Short mmCIF file of C-alpha atoms in Angstrom, two decimals:
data_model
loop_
_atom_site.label_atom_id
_atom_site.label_comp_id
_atom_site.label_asym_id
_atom_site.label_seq_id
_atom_site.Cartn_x
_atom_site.Cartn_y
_atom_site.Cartn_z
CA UNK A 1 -12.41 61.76 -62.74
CA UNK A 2 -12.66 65.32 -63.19
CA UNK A 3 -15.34 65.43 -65.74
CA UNK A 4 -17.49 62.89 -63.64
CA UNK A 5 -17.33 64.69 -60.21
CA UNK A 6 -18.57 67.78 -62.24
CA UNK A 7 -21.60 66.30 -64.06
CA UNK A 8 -22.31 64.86 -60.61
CA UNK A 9 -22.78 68.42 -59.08
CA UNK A 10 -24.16 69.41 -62.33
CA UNK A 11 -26.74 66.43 -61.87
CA UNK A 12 -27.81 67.65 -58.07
CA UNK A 13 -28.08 70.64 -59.42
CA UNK A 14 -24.99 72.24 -57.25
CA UNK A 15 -23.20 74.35 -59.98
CA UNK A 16 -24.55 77.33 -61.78
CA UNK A 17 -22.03 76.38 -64.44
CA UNK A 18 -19.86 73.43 -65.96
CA UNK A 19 -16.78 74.49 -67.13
CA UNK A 20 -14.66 72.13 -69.88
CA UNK A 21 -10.90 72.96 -71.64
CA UNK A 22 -11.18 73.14 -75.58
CA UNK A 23 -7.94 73.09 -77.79
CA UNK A 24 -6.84 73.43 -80.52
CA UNK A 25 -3.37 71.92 -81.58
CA UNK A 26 -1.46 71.29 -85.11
CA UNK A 27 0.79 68.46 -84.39
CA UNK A 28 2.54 68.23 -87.66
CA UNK A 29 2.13 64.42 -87.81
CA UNK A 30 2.27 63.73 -91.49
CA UNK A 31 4.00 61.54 -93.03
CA UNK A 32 6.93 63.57 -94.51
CA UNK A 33 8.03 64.99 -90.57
CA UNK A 34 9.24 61.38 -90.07
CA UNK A 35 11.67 61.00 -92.74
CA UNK A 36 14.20 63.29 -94.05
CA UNK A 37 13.23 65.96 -96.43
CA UNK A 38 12.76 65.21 -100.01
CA UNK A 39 12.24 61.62 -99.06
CA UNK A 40 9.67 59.63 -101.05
CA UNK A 41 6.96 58.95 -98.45
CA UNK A 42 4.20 56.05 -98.51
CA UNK A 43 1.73 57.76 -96.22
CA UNK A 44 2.65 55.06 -93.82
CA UNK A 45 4.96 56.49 -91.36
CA UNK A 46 2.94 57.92 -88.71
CA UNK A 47 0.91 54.66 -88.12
CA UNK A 48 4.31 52.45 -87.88
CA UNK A 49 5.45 55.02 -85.06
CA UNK A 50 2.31 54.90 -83.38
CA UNK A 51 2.22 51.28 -82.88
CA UNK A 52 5.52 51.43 -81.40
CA UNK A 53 4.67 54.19 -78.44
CA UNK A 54 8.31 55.00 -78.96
CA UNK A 55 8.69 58.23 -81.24
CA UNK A 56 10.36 61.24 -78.69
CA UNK A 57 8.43 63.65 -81.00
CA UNK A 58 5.03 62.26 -80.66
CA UNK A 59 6.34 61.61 -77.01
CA UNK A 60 6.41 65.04 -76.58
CA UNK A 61 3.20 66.09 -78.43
CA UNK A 62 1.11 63.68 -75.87
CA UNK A 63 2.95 65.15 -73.28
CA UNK A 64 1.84 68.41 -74.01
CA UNK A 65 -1.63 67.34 -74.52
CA UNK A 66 -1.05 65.98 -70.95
CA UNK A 67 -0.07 68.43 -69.21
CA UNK A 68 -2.57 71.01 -71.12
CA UNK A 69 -5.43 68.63 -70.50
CA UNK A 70 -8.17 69.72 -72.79
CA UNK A 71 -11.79 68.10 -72.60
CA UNK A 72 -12.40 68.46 -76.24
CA UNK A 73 -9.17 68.52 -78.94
CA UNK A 74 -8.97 69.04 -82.33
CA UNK A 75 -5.79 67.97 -84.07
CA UNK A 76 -4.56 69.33 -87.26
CA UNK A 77 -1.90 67.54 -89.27
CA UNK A 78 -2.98 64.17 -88.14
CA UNK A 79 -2.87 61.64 -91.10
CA UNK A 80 -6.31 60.31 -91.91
CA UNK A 81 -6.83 56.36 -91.93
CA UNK A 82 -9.62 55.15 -92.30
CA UNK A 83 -9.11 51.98 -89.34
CA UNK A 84 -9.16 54.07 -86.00
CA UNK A 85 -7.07 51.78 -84.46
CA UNK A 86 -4.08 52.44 -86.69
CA UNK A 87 -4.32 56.19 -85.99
CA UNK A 88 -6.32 57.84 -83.75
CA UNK A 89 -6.95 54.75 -81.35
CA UNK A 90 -3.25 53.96 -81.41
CA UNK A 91 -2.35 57.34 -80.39
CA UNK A 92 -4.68 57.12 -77.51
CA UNK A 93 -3.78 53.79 -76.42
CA UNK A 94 -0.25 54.41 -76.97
CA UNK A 95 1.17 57.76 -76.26
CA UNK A 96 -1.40 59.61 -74.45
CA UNK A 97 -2.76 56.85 -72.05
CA UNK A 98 0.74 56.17 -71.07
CA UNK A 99 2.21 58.35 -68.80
CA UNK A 100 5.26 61.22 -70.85
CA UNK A 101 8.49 62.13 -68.56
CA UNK A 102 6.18 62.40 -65.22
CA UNK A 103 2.97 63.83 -67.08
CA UNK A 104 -0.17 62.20 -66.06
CA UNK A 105 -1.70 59.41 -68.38
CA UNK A 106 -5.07 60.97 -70.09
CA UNK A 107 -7.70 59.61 -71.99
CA UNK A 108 -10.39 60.31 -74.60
CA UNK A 109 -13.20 57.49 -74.92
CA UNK A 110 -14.54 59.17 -78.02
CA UNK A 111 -13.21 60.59 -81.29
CA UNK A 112 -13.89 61.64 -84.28
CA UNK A 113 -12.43 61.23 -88.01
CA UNK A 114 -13.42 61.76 -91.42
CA UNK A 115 -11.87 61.46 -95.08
CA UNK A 116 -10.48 64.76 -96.16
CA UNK A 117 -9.58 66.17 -99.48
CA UNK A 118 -5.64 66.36 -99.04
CA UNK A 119 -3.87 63.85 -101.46
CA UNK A 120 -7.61 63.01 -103.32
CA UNK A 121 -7.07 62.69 -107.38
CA UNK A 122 -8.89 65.80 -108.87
CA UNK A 123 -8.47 64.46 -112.53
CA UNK A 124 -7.67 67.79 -113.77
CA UNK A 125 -4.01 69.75 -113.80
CA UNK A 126 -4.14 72.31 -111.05
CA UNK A 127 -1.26 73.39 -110.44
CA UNK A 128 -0.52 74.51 -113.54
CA UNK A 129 2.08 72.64 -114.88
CA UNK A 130 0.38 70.61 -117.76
CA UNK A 131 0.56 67.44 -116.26
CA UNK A 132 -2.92 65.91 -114.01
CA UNK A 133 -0.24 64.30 -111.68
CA UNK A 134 -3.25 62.70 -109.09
CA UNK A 135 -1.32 64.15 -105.89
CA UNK A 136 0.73 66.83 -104.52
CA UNK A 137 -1.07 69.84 -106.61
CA UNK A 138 -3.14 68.64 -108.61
CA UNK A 139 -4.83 66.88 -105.41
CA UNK A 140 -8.53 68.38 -104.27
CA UNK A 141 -6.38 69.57 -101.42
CA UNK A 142 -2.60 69.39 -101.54
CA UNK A 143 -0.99 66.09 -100.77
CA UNK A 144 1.18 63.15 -101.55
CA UNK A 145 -1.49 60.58 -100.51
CA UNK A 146 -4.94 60.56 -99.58
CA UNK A 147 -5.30 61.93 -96.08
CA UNK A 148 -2.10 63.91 -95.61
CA UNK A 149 -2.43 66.86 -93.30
CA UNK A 150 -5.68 64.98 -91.80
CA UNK A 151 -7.80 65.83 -88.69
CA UNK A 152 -8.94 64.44 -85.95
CA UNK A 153 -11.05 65.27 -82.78
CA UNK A 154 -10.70 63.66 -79.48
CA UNK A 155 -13.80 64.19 -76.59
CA UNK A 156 -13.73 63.53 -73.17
CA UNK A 157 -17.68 63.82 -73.57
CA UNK A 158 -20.02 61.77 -76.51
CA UNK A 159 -19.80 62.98 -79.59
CA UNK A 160 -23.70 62.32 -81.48
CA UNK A 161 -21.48 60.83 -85.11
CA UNK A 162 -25.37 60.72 -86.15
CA UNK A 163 -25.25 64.43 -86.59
CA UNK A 164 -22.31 65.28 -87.74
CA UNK A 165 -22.12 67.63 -90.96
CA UNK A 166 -19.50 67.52 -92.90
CA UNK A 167 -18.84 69.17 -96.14
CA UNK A 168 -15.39 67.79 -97.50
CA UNK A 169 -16.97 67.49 -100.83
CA UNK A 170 -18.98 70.89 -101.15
CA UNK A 171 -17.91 72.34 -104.46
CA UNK A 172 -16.30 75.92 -104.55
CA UNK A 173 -18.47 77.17 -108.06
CA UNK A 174 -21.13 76.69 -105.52
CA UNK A 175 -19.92 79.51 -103.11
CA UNK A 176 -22.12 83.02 -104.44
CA UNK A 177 -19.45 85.37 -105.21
CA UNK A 178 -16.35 82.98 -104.98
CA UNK A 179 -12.81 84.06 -105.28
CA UNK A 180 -12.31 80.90 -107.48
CA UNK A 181 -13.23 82.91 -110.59
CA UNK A 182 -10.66 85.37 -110.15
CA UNK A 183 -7.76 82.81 -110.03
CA UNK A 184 -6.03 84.36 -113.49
CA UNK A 185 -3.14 83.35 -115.48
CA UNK A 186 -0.57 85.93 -116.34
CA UNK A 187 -2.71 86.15 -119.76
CA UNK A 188 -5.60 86.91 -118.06
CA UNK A 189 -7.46 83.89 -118.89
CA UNK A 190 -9.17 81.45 -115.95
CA UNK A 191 -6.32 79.46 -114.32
CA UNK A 192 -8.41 76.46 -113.63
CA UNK A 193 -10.00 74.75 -116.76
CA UNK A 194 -14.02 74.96 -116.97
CA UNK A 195 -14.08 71.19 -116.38
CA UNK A 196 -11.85 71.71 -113.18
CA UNK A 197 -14.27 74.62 -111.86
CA UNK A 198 -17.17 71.83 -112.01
CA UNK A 199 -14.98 69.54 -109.47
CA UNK A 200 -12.65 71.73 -107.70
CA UNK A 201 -13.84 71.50 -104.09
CA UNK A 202 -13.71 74.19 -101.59
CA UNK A 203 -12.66 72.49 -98.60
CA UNK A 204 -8.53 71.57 -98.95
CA UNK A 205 -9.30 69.22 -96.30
CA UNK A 206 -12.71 69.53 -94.71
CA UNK A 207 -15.23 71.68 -92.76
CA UNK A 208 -16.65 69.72 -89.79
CA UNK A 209 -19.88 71.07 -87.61
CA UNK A 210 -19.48 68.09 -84.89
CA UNK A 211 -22.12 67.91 -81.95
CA UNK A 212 -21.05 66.78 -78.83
CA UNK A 213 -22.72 65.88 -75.35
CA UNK A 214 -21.51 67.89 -72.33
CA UNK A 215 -23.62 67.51 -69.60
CA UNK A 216 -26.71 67.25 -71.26
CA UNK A 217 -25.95 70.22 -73.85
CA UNK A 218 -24.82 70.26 -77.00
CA UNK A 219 -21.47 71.52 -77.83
CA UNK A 220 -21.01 72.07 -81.75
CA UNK A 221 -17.35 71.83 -82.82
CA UNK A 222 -16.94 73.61 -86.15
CA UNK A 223 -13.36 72.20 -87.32
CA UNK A 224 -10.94 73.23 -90.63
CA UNK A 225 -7.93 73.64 -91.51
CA UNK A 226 -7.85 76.19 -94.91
CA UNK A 227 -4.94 76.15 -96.77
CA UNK A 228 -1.87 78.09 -96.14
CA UNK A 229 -2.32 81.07 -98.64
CA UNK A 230 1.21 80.23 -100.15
CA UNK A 231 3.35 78.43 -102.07
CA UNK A 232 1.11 79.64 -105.15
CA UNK A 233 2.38 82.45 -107.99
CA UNK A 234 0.85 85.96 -108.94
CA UNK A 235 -2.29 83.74 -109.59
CA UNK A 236 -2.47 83.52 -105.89
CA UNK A 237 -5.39 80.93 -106.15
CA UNK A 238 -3.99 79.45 -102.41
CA UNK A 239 -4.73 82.82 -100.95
CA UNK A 240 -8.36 83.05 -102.93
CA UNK A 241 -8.89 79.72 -101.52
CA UNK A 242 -7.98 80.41 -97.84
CA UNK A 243 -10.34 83.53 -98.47
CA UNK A 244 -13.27 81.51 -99.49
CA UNK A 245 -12.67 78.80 -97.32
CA UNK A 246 -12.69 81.14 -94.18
CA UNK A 247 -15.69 82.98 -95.39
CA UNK A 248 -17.52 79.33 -95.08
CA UNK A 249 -17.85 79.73 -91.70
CA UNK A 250 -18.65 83.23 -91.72
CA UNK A 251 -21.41 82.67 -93.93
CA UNK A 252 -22.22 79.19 -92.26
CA UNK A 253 -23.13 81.47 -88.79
CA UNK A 254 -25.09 83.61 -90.06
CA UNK A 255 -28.57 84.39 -88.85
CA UNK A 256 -29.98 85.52 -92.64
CA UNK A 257 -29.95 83.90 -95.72
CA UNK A 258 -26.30 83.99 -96.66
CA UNK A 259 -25.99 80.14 -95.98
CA UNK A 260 -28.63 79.21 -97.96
CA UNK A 261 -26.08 77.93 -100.16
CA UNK A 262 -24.75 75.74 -98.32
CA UNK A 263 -25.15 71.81 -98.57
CA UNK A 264 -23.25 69.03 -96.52
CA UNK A 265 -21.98 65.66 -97.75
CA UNK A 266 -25.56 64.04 -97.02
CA UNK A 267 -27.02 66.41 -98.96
CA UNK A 268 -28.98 68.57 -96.11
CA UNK A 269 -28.73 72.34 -97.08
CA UNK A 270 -28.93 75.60 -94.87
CA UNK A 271 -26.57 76.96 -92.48
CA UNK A 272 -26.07 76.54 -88.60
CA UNK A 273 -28.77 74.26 -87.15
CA UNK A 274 -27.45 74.51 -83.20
CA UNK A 275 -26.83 77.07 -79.97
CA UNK A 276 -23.20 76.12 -78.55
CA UNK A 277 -20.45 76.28 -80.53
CA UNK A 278 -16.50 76.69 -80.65
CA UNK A 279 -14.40 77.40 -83.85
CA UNK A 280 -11.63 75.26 -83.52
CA UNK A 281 -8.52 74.93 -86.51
CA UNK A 282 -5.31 76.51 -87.96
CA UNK A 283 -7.11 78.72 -90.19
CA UNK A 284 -3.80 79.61 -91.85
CA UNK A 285 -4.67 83.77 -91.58
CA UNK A 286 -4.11 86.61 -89.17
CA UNK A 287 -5.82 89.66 -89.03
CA UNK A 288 -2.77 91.71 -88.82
CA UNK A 289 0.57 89.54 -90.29
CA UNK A 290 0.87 86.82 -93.09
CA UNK A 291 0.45 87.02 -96.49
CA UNK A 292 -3.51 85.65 -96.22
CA UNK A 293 -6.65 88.11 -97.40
CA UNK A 294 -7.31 89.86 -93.86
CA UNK A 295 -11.13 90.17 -94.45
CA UNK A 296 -12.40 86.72 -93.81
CA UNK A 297 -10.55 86.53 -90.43
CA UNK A 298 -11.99 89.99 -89.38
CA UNK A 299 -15.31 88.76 -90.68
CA UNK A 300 -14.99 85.99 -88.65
CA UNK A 301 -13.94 87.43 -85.57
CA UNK A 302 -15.87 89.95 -85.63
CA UNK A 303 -19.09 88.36 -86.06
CA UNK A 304 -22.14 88.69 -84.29
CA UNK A 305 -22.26 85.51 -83.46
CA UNK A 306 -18.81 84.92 -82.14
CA UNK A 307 -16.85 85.75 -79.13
CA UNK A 308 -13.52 86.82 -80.65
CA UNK A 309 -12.39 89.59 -78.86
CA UNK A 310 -10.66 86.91 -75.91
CA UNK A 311 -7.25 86.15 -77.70
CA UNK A 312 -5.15 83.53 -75.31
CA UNK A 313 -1.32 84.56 -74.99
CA UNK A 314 1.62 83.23 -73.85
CA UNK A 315 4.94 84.75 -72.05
CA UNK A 316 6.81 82.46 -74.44
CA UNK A 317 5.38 83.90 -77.66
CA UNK A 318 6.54 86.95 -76.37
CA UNK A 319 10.21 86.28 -75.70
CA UNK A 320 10.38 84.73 -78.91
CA UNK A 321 9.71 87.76 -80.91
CA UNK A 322 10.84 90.34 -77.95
CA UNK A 323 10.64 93.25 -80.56
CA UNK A 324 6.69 92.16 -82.11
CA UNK A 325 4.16 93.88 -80.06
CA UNK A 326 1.84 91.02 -81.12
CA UNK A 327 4.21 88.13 -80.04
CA UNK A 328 2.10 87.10 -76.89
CA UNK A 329 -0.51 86.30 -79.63
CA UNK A 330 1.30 83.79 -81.59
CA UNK A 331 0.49 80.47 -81.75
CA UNK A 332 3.45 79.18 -84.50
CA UNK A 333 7.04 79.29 -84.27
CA UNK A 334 7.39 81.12 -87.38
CA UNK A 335 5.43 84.28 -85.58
CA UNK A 336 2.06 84.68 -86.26
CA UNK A 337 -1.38 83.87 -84.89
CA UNK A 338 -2.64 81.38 -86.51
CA UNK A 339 -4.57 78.84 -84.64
CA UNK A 340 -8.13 79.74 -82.89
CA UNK A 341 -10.13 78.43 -80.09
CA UNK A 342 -13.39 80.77 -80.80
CA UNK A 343 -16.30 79.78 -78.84
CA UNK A 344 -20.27 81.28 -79.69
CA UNK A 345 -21.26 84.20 -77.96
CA UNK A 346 -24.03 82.91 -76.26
CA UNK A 347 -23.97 79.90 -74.09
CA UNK A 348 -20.71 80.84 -72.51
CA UNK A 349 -18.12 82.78 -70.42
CA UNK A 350 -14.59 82.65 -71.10
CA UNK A 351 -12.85 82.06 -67.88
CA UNK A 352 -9.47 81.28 -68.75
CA UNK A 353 -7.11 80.39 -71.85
CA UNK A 354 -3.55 80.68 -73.35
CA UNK A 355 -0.77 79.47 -75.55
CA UNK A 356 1.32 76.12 -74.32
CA UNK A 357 4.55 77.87 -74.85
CA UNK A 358 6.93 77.30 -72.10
CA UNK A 359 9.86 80.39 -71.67
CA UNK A 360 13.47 79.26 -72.15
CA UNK A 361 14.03 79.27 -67.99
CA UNK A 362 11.16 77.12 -67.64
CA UNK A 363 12.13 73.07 -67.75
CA UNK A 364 8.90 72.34 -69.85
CA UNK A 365 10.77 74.13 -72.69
CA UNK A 366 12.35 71.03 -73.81
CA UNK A 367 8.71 70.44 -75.79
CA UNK A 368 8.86 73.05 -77.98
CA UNK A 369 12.65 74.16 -78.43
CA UNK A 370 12.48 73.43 -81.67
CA UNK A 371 10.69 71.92 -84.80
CA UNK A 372 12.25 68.27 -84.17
CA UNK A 373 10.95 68.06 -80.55
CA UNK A 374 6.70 68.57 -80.91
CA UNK A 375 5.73 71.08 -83.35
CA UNK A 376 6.12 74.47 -85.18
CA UNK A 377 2.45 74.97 -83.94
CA UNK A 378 1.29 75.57 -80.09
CA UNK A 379 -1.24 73.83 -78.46
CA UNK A 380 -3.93 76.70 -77.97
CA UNK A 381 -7.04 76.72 -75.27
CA UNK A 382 -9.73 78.10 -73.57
CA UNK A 383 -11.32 77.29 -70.62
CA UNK A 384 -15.13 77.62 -70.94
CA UNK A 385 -18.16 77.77 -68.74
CA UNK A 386 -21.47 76.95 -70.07
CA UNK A 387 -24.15 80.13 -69.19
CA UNK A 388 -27.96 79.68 -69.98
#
């Protein structure tokens, strides 16, 4: 109702502006958060819990979303399928169109999902450890099964699937000047084979540039989620990897030839083709804590294209690491920032945003008191008003 009173006044041309709520939200629904750890897992355990509408954890995730409300989503850690109405549909229908402890039912008409690189045999041994296992490490993009750690992107608004880039399959040699060449053994030779370097993809799950409709205007969603830039050795080649992946977008915005480079899974090359955008993902890298390469996130924020000086905050963050100065910044239980809303510098004003973390005296803390009840991510937004 909201959304359709205000592209009626945007219609008769009463509002200067239309305003929407993008999010950003790692929900940690993969397979192995359902089972206890060190459990084989079959990939299959999300979609049984969604068809139930039952799970208290993914309860508690749509309430959040509820009671957030974003127009536009993206949602990290969502297993991939490739049926929508196993996954994506089925959380709709479900969880979130079903009203969660007194929240208000909400719904998203249109979506968005795409195969990703997590759990995808690379044929080669990656990780190291002589053996080309298909999965976990030796995976394009870590994962037990094709489509672990997915992601998915719900709209209030249409989203034009036509043209949608993606470039899950865009191949890290291809970068100019990649990190992936420094990735050395403790004998100085090239961890990854020369065959693997002519496969290994950049993406460890995907890079998405997704137009949607709002009001007549398009609305580019640029979605990732890089890879944490741990559980690696001296080697670091996770690190290198969140570097380069990072850097994609850096080089994907800009306005001179860097993103020549680039191609997209249909095989169309060049960089940024639109006006609106938001950055939306766990990028897995702060500018000031975590163990990631701190360039490509100043890069990023600091581009000219990008308005990243707004950074939403929360009162909770703050309590829960009273003695951080940055702890109003977080957006992850384990203290650091690093989830981003980042919208294009031209084509809007920031009005409003924050962190969904609820203090301890506040009865909405029951969402996130700990891992088992939502998330070790918050939900992070922005409210944003479209400007000529």
């Amino acid at each position: 109702m909201k959304n359709l009173i205000l592209l009626f006044i945007l219609m008769i041309g009463g509002a200067s502006a239309m305003e929407i709520r993008v999010a950003t939200f790692n929900v940690s629904m993969e397979a192995e958060n359902y089972v206890p750890r060190g459990t084989h897992v079959s990939g299959e355990e999300m979609f049984a819990h969604l068809a139930t509408g039952e799970h208290p954890q993914i309860g508690n995730i749509a309430e959040i979303i509820q009671r957030v409300r974003p127009d536009i989503l993206l949602l990290n850690e969502f297993d991939y399928h490739p049926d929508a109405q196993k996954g994506i549909q089925a959380f709709v229908k479900h969880y979130l169109n079903q009203p969660q402890s007194g929240a208000e039912a909400i719904d998203y008409p249109y979506f968005y999902i795409a195969p990703v690189n997590t759990g995808v045999d690379s044929g080669h041994d990656l990780d190291g450890d002589g053996v080309a296992s298909g999965s976990g490490g030796d995976a394009f993009g870590f994962g037990l099964y094709p489509g672990q750690y997915g992601m998915a992107l719900l709209s209030r608004f249409p989203i034009l699937k036509d043209d949608v880039r993606t470039f899950q399959r865009f191949l890290w040699k291809d970068m100019p000047d990649n990190l992936m060449t420094t990735v050395m053994d403790d004998q100085g030779k090239p961890w990854f084979s020369e065959q693997a370097q002519q496969v290994l993809r950049l993406s460890s799950k995907s890079h998405w540039d997704v137009p949607i409709d709002v009001g007549g205007k398009r609305v580019h969603i640029l979605a990732s989620h890089p890879t944490p830039p741990v559980f690696d050795g001296p080697e670091n080649r996770n690190g290198k990897r969140n570097h380069d992946e990072i850097r994609f977008w850096v080089d994907y915005l800009s306005s001179d030839n860097k993103a020549a480079y680039i191609y997209d899974d249909k095989g169309t090359k060049g960089g940024f083709k639109g006006e609106r955008f938001v950055i939306l993902g766990d990028l897995n890298a702060s500018q000031t804590e975590g163990d990631a390469f701190k360039q490509p996130i100043v890069n990023l924020l600091t581009h000219p294209e990008v308005h990243g000086s707004f950074v939403p905050r929360s009162e909770g963050g703050a309590l829960h690491s009273p003695q951080n100065p940055l702890g109003a910044m977080h957006t992850a239980a384990w203290r650091m920032r690093p989830d981003y809303v980042l919208p294009s510098q031209h084509g809007w004003k920031i009005k409003e945003g924050g962190v969904f973390w609820p203090t301890q005296s506040d009865t909405l803390y029951r969402l996130i008191k700990d891992r088992n009840a939502s998330s070790d991510h918050r939900l992070v937004w922005l409210d944003l008003a479209m400007a000529e």
